[in-house]
CSV table of C-alpha atoms in Angstrom, one decimal:
chain,number,residue,atom,x,y,z
E,213,MET,CA,0.0,0.0,0.0
E,214,LYS,CA,1.1,3.6,-0.7
E,215,LYS,CA,1.1,6.0,2.2
E,216,LEU,CA,0.2,9.6,2.4
E,217,VAL,CA,1.4,10.7,5.9
E,218,ILE,CA,0.0,13.9,7.3
E,219,LEU,CA,1.8,15.3,10.3
E,220,GLY,CA,-0.6,17.4,12.4
E,221,GLY,CA,-4.4,17.3,12.7
E,222,GLY,CA,-4.8,21.0,12.9
E,223,TYR,CA,-6.7,23.3,10.5
E,224,GLY,CA,-4.5,22.6,7.5
E,225,GLY,CA,-4.1,18.9,8.0
E,226,MET,CA,-7.8,18.4,8.6
E,227,ALA,CA,-8.7,20.4,5.5
E,228,ILE,CA,-6.6,18.1,3.5
E,229,VAL,CA,-8.1,14.9,5.1
E,230,ARG,CA,-11.7,16.0,4.6
E,231,GLN,CA,-11.1,17.2,1.1
E,232,LEU,CA,-9.5,13.9,0.0
E,233,LEU,CA,-12.1,11.7,1.8
E,234,GLU,CA,-14.9,13.4,-0.1
E,235,LYS,CA,-14.1,11.3,-3.1
E,236,ASP,CA,-12.9,7.7,-3.3
E,237,LEU,CA,-9.2,7.2,-2.7
E,238,PRO,CA,-7.1,5.0,-4.9
E,239,PRO,CA,-7.5,1.4,-3.7
E,240,ASP,CA,-3.8,1.0,-3.1
E,241,THR,CA,-3.5,4.2,-1.0
E,242,VAL,CA,-4.0,4.9,2.7
E,243,ILE,CA,-3.8,8.2,4.7
E,244,TYR,CA,-1.9,8.3,8.0
E,245,LEU,CA,-2.9,11.2,10.2
E,246,VAL,CA,-0.3,11.7,13.0
E,247,ASP,CA,-1.1,13.9,15.9
E,248,ARG,CA,-0.2,14.1,19.6
E,249,MET,CA,-3.9,14.2,20.6
E,250,PRO,CA,-6.8,11.9,19.7
E,251,TYR,CA,-8.9,14.9,18.5
E,252,GLN,CA,-8.4,18.2,16.8
E,253,GLY,CA,-8.1,21.1,19.1
E,254,LEU,CA,-9.6,24.4,18.0
E,255,LYS,CA,-6.4,26.5,18.5
E,256,THR,CA,-8.0,29.8,17.6
E,257,GLU,CA,-10.1,29.5,20.8
E,258,TYR,CA,-7.3,28.4,23.2
E,259,TYR,CA,-7.3,32.0,24.6
E,260,ALA,CA,-10.9,31.4,25.8
E,261,LEU,CA,-9.8,28.2,27.6
E,262,ALA,CA,-6.9,30.1,29.2
E,263,ALA,CA,-9.1,33.0,30.3
E,264,GLY,CA,-11.8,30.6,31.8
E,265,SER,CA,-14.7,31.4,29.5
E,266,ALA,CA,-14.7,28.1,27.5
E,267,ALA,CA,-14.9,24.6,28.6
E,268,GLU,CA,-12.1,22.4,27.2
E,269,HIS,CA,-14.4,19.8,25.7
E,270,ARG,CA,-16.0,22.4,23.5
E,271,LEU,CA,-12.6,22.9,21.8
E,272,HIS,CA,-12.4,19.2,20.8
E,273,VAL,CA,-13.4,18.1,17.3
E,274,ALA,CA,-13.4,14.4,16.5
E,275,PHE,CA,-11.2,13.1,13.7
E,276,PRO,CA,-13.0,11.5,10.7
E,277,VAL,CA,-13.6,7.8,10.6
E,278,HIS,CA,-12.8,6.1,7.2
E,279,PRO,CA,-11.5,2.7,6.2
E,280,HIS,CA,-8.5,4.3,4.4
E,281,LEU,CA,-7.7,6.7,7.2
E,282,ILE,CA,-5.3,5.5,9.9
E,283,LEU,CA,-5.0,7.6,13.0
E,284,PHE,CA,-1.6,7.5,14.7
E,285,PHE,CA,-1.0,9.3,17.9
E,286,GLY,CA,2.5,10.3,19.0
E,287,GLU,CA,5.1,13.1,19.2
E,288,VAL,CA,7.1,13.8,16.0
E,289,THR,CA,10.8,14.2,16.9
E,290,GLU,CA,12.5,14.2,13.5
E,291,ILE,CA,11.8,14.1,9.8
E,292,SER,CA,14.3,12.5,7.4
E,293,LEU,CA,13.4,13.8,3.9
E,294,LYS,CA,16.2,11.7,2.3
E,295,GLU,CA,15.1,8.5,3.9
E,296,ARG,CA,11.4,9.3,3.7
E,297,LEU,CA,11.0,8.5,7.4
E,298,VAL,CA,9.2,10.2,10.2
E,299,TYR,CA,10.6,9.5,13.7
E,300,LEU,CA,8.3,9.5,16.7
E,301,GLN,CA,9.1,9.5,20.4
E,302,ASP,CA,9.3,6.0,21.8
E,303,GLN,CA,7.7,4.5,18.7
E,304,ASP,CA,8.9,3.0,15.4
E,305,PRO,CA,9.4,5.4,12.5
E,306,ILE,CA,6.8,5.8,9.8
E,307,SER,CA,7.7,5.6,6.1
E,308,TYR,CA,5.8,7.6,3.4
E,309,ASP,CA,5.3,8.0,-0.3
E,310,TRP,CA,3.9,11.5,0.2
E,311,LEU,CA,4.2,13.7,3.2
E,312,VAL,CA,2.4,16.7,4.5
E,313,ILE,CA,4.1,18.7,7.3
E,314,GLY,CA,1.6,20.6,9.3
E,315,LEU,CA,3.2,20.6,12.8
E,316,GLY,CA,2.3,24.1,13.7
E,317,CYS,CA,4.4,26.4,15.8
E,318,VAL,CA,6.1,27.0,19.1
E,319,ASP,CA,6.7,30.3,21.0
E,320,GLN,CA,9.6,32.5,19.8
E,321,TYR,CA,11.2,34.3,22.8
E,322,TYR,CA,13.8,36.3,20.9
E,323,GLY,CA,16.4,35.6,23.6
E,324,ILE,CA,14.7,37.5,26.3
E,325,PRO,CA,16.0,36.2,29.7
E,326,GLY,CA,13.4,34.4,31.7
E,327,ALA,CA,10.8,34.4,28.9
E,328,ALA,CA,10.8,30.6,28.4
E,329,GLU,CA,10.9,29.9,32.1
E,330,PHE,CA,8.4,32.4,33.5
E,331,THR,CA,5.7,33.0,30.9
E,332,HIS,CA,2.6,31.0,30.1
E,333,SER,CA,1.8,29.8,26.6
E,334,LEU,CA,-1.2,29.2,24.4
E,335,GLN,CA,0.5,27.1,21.7
E,336,THR,CA,-0.9,23.7,22.7
E,337,LEU,CA,-4.1,22.6,24.4
E,338,GLY,CA,-2.0,21.4,27.4
E,339,ALA,CA,-0.3,24.7,27.6
E,340,ALA,CA,-3.6,26.6,27.5
E,341,ARG,CA,-4.9,24.4,30.2
E,342,ARG,CA,-1.9,25.2,32.4
E,343,THR,CA,-2.2,28.9,31.6
E,344,TYR,CA,-5.8,28.8,32.8
E,345,VAL,CA,-4.7,27.3,36.2
E,346,ALA,CA,-2.1,30.0,36.6
E,347,LEU,CA,-4.5,32.8,35.8
E,348,GLN,CA,-7.2,31.5,38.1
E,349,GLU,CA,-4.6,31.3,41.0
E,350,VAL,CA,-3.8,35.0,40.8
E,351,ARG,CA,-5.2,36.6,43.9
E,352,PRO,CA,-7.9,39.3,43.5
E,353,TYR,CA,-6.4,42.7,42.5
E,354,GLY,CA,-3.3,40.9,41.3
E,355,HIS,CA,-1.4,41.9,38.1
E,356,VAL,CA,-1.5,39.9,34.9
E,357,THR,CA,0.6,40.8,31.8
E,358,ILE,CA,0.0,39.9,28.2
E,359,ILE,CA,3.2,40.1,26.1
E,360,GLY,CA,2.2,40.9,22.5
E,361,GLY,CA,-0.4,43.2,21.0
E,362,GLY,CA,-1.4,41.1,18.1
E,363,LEU,CA,-4.7,39.2,17.6
E,364,SER,CA,-3.9,36.5,20.2
E,365,GLY,CA,-2.9,39.0,22.8
E,366,ILE,CA,-5.9,41.2,22.2
E,367,GLU,CA,-8.4,38.3,22.5
E,368,THR,CA,-6.7,36.9,25.6
E,369,ALA,CA,-6.7,40.2,27.4
E,370,SER,CA,-10.3,41.1,26.5
E,371,GLU,CA,-11.6,37.6,27.4
E,372,LEU,CA,-9.7,37.6,30.7
E,373,ARG,CA,-11.1,41.1,31.5
E,374,GLU,CA,-14.7,39.7,31.3
E,375,CYS,CA,-13.8,36.6,33.3
E,376,ARG,CA,-11.7,38.3,36.0
E,377,PRO,CA,-12.9,42.0,36.5
E,378,ASP,CA,-10.9,42.1,39.7
E,379,LEU,CA,-7.5,41.8,38.1
E,380,HIS,CA,-5.1,44.5,36.9
E,381,ILE,CA,-4.4,43.6,33.3
E,382,ARG,CA,-1.8,45.1,31.0
E,383,ILE,CA,-0.7,44.5,27.4
E,384,LEU,CA,3.0,45.1,26.6
E,385,ASP,CA,3.9,45.4,22.9
E,386,ARG,CA,7.2,46.2,21.3
E,387,GLY,CA,5.6,47.9,18.3
E,388,GLY,CA,4.1,51.3,17.8
E,389,GLY,CA,0.6,50.1,19.0
E,390,ILE,CA,-1.7,47.1,19.3
E,391,LEU,CA,-2.8,45.4,16.0
E,392,ALA,CA,-0.2,47.4,14.1
E,393,ALA,CA,-1.0,45.7,10.8
E,394,PHE,CA,-4.7,46.7,10.8
E,395,PRO,CA,-6.4,49.9,9.6
E,396,GLU,CA,-6.5,52.8,12.0
E,397,LYS,CA,-10.3,52.7,12.4
E,398,LEU,CA,-10.1,49.2,13.7
E,399,ARG,CA,-7.1,49.9,16.0
E,400,LEU,CA,-8.8,52.9,17.5
E,401,PHE,CA,-12.0,50.9,18.3
E,402,VAL,CA,-10.0,48.2,20.0
E,403,HIS,CA,-7.9,50.8,21.9
E,404,GLU,CA,-11.0,52.6,23.1
E,405,TRP,CA,-12.6,49.2,24.2
E,406,PHE,CA,-9.5,48.6,26.4
E,407,LEU,CA,-9.6,52.1,27.9
E,408,GLU,CA,-13.3,51.6,28.8
E,409,HIS,CA,-12.6,48.2,30.4
E,410,ASP,CA,-9.5,49.4,32.3
E,411,VAL,CA,-6.9,47.4,30.5
E,412,GLU,CA,-3.5,49.1,30.4
E,413,ILE,CA,-1.6,49.3,27.1
E,414,ARG,CA,2.1,50.0,26.7
E,415,SER,CA,3.7,50.2,23.3
E,416,GLN,CA,7.3,50.4,22.1
E,417,VAL,CA,8.3,48.3,25.1
E,418,GLU,CA,11.9,46.9,25.3
E,419,LEU,CA,11.8,43.8,27.5
E,420,GLU,CA,15.0,43.3,29.5
E,421,GLU,CA,14.1,40.3,31.6
E,422,ILE,CA,11.1,38.3,32.8
E,423,ARG,CA,11.1,36.9,36.4
E,424,GLU,CA,8.6,34.8,38.2
E,425,THR,CA,6.6,37.8,39.5
E,426,GLU,CA,8.3,40.7,37.8
E,427,ILE,CA,9.0,42.2,34.4
E,428,LEU,CA,12.0,44.4,33.7
E,429,GLU,CA,11.5,46.9,30.9
E,430,GLY,CA,13.0,50.3,30.2
E,431,GLY,CA,14.7,50.5,33.5
E,432,LYS,CA,11.4,49.9,35.3
E,433,THR,CA,10.2,46.9,37.3
E,434,LEU,CA,6.6,45.8,36.8
E,435,ARG,CA,4.7,43.5,39.2
E,436,SER,CA,3.2,40.5,37.3
E,437,GLU,CA,1.8,37.5,39.2
E,438,ALA,CA,1.1,35.8,35.9
E,439,THR,CA,2.6,36.6,32.4
E,440,VAL,CA,1.2,35.2,29.2
E,441,TRP,CA,3.3,35.1,26.1
E,442,THR,CA,1.7,36.0,22.7
E,443,GLY,CA,4.7,37.9,21.5
E,444,GLY,CA,6.0,35.7,18.7
E,445,ILE,CA,6.0,32.2,17.1
E,446,GLN,CA,8.3,30.0,15.0
E,447,PRO,CA,7.9,26.7,13.3
E,448,ALA,CA,7.8,23.5,15.4
E,449,HIS,CA,11.2,22.0,16.4
E,450,PRO,CA,11.4,19.2,13.8
E,451,VAL,CA,10.9,21.8,11.1
E,452,GLN,CA,13.6,24.0,12.5
E,453,ALA,CA,16.0,21.1,12.2
E,454,LEU,CA,15.3,20.5,8.4
E,455,GLU,CA,18.1,21.7,6.1
E,456,VAL,CA,15.9,23.2,3.4
E,457,ASN,CA,15.4,26.7,2.0
E,458,LYS,CA,13.6,28.9,4.6
E,459,ASP,CA,12.6,32.5,4.9
E,460,GLU,CA,13.8,34.9,7.6
E,461,THR,CA,11.2,33.6,10.1
E,462,GLY,CA,12.3,30.0,9.6
E,463,ARG,CA,9.4,28.9,7.6
E,464,ILE,CA,9.9,26.7,4.6
E,465,ARG,CA,9.9,28.2,1.1
E,466,LEU,CA,7.7,26.3,-1.3
E,467,ASP,CA,6.9,26.0,-5.0
E,468,SER,CA,3.6,27.1,-6.5
E,469,TYR,CA,2.1,23.7,-5.5
E,470,HIS,CA,3.0,24.1,-1.8
E,471,ARG,CA,5.8,21.5,-2.1
E,472,ILE,CA,9.5,21.6,-1.0
E,473,PRO,CA,11.2,22.1,-4.4
E,474,GLN,CA,14.0,19.5,-3.7
E,475,PHE,CA,11.5,17.0,-2.4
E,476,PRO,CA,8.3,17.3,-4.5
E,477,GLU,CA,6.6,14.5,-2.6
E,478,VAL,CA,6.6,16.7,0.5
E,479,PHE,CA,4.0,19.4,1.1
E,480,VAL,CA,4.0,22.0,3.9
E,481,VAL,CA,0.8,23.6,5.3
E,482,GLY,CA,0.1,26.2,7.9
E,483,ASP,CA,2.5,27.8,10.3
E,484,CYS,CA,5.5,26.0,8.9
E,485,ALA,CA,5.0,27.3,5.4
E,486,SER,CA,6.4,30.5,4.0
E,487,LEU,CA,3.3,32.4,2.7
E,488,VAL,CA,2.6,35.9,1.7
E,489,PHE,CA,0.1,36.0,4.6
E,490,SER,CA,0.7,35.9,8.4
E,491,PRO,CA,0.0,32.5,9.9
E,492,SER,CA,-3.7,31.9,10.6
E,493,ALA,CA,-6.3,29.2,10.7
E,494,GLN,CA,-8.0,30.6,7.6
E,495,ALA,CA,-4.7,30.6,5.6
E,496,ALA,CA,-4.0,27.0,6.7
E,497,ILE,CA,-7.5,25.8,5.6
E,498,ILE,CA,-7.4,27.4,2.2
E,499,GLN,CA,-3.8,26.2,1.6
E,500,GLY,CA,-4.8,22.7,2.8
E,501,LYS,CA,-7.7,22.5,0.3
E,502,GLN,CA,-5.3,23.5,-2.5
E,503,ILE,CA,-2.8,20.8,-1.3
E,504,ALA,CA,-5.6,18.2,-1.4
E,505,THR,CA,-6.3,19.3,-5.0
E,506,VAL,CA,-2.7,18.9,-6.0
E,507,ILE,CA,-2.4,15.4,-4.3
E,508,ARG,CA,-5.6,14.3,-6.1
E,509,ALA,CA,-4.1,15.5,-9.4
E,510,VAL,CA,-0.9,13.5,-8.7
E,511,TRP,CA,-3.0,10.4,-8.0
E,512,ASP,CA,-5.0,10.9,-11.2
E,513,GLY,CA,-1.9,11.6,-13.3
E,514,VAL,CA,-3.0,15.1,-14.4
E,515,THR,CA,-1.5,18.6,-14.1
E,516,PRO,CA,-2.8,20.4,-10.9
E,517,ALA,CA,-4.8,23.6,-11.4
E,518,ILE,CA,-4.9,26.0,-8.4
E,519,SER,CA,-5.3,29.7,-8.0
E,520,PRO,CA,-3.2,32.2,-5.9
E,521,LEU,CA,-4.2,32.1,-2.2
E,522,ARG,CA,-6.8,34.7,-1.2
E,523,LEU,CA,-8.1,35.4,2.3
E,524,ARG,CA,-11.6,36.6,3.0
E,525,GLY,CA,-10.6,38.8,5.9
E,526,THR,CA,-10.0,38.7,9.7
E,527,LEU,CA,-12.4,38.3,12.6
E,528,GLY,CA,-11.5,39.1,16.2
E,529,SER,CA,-13.3,39.1,19.5
E,530,LEU,CA,-13.4,41.5,22.4
E,531,GLY,CA,-15.0,39.3,25.0
E,532,LYS,CA,-18.4,37.7,24.3
E,533,LYS,CA,-20.3,40.8,23.2
E,534,SER,CA,-18.1,42.8,20.9
E,535,GLY,CA,-15.5,42.3,18.1
E,536,PHE,CA,-14.0,43.5,14.9
E,537,ALA,CA,-13.6,42.4,11.4
E,538,LEU,CA,-11.4,43.4,8.4
E,539,MET,CA,-13.1,42.4,5.2
E,540,GLY,CA,-10.8,42.3,2.2
E,541,ASP,CA,-8.1,44.8,2.4
E,542,SER,CA,-9.8,47.9,3.9
E,543,THR,CA,-13.5,47.3,5.0
E,544,VAL,CA,-13.7,47.5,8.8
E,545,VAL,CA,-16.7,46.4,10.8
E,546,VAL,CA,-16.8,46.7,14.6
E,547,GLY,CA,-19.3,45.8,17.4
E,548,LYS,CA,-21.7,43.0,17.8
E,549,VAL,CA,-21.9,41.9,14.2
E,550,PRO,CA,-18.3,40.6,13.8
E,551,ARG,CA,-18.6,38.9,17.2
E,552,THR,CA,-21.7,37.1,16.0
E,553,LEU,CA,-19.9,36.1,12.8
E,554,LYS,CA,-17.0,34.7,14.7
E,555,SER,CA,-19.3,32.6,16.9
E,556,GLY,CA,-20.8,31.3,13.6
E,557,VAL,CA,-17.4,30.4,12.3
E,558,LEU,CA,-16.6,28.5,15.5
E,559,TRP,CA,-19.9,26.6,15.3
E,560,LYS,CA,-19.1,25.5,11.7
E,561,SER,CA,-15.6,24.3,12.9
E,562,ARG,CA,-17.2,22.2,15.6
E,563,HIS,CA,-19.6,20.6,13.2
E,564,HIS,CA,-17.1,19.9,10.4
E,565,PHE,CA,-18.3,22.6,8.0
E,566,GLY,CA,-14.9,24.4,7.7
């Protein structure tokens, strides 16, 4: 039997699996889906688990069941592209005829002393679970710091504000302001929301060191009983070890069919892929669907036909009652409507509709 091995059951990996299973697979081909968990975790909602506003079981999505789909649970430790082998912790390696690398990302701390040891993460379900415990153990009127003013930091801070109105919450960002890549109208709305809800925002922050209950920045010492890191990501460790062409962020450069040029049997999806867009669930899903189209064409012996990647926009939440949206390149919508839209997108994800 020929094997298509997909590493990672996240948004990109699941888009590929579902797309391929919609039609009959070649009778001599099976799909191996390798993941550390026995279900897909809805990573875009891990901030809600960490803040305490979402039950963990609501972020679990069952993997498909199909006679040609083999679920394999384990931790990927190494990928040998030359040997066509995937090595797993405490298990035998898996060989492949085609491979999809969708292992996601880990935090990037930029060499800041203490960041790895004394900040809490949202990158895995287990990490988000531990972050929830740490945040809930902060005493009333204690200080919580969110490092990073991007989408993850904004959603974490706003959700935590609604769950813990007793806390002093601050966002520290090294850029010129929160959501720096978004239009001014959207940024202003989010900034005003935080002012109204008593969340402190500090921009152009140069972190010097992070300690267990303190943060050193700009010659000042800030009290912080719990610090959450949303300040940067990088590809998963097995991808970091691959000796292939990468961009300045460490993501793998691909050809027009999302393959590693030197290894055309290997595809890369999601956070490990060098794309024109910032990493997101939406980009991973759209890219995953295109990879499924290419794989199907390879199996059928025809030339693949795919279009350039295009995103529909961005949705973000500010607690449970407000949010923001960027439609296309410039259309901004704020308030209850985008929050309702995001809830609808989450419902579709839970029920296998994308």
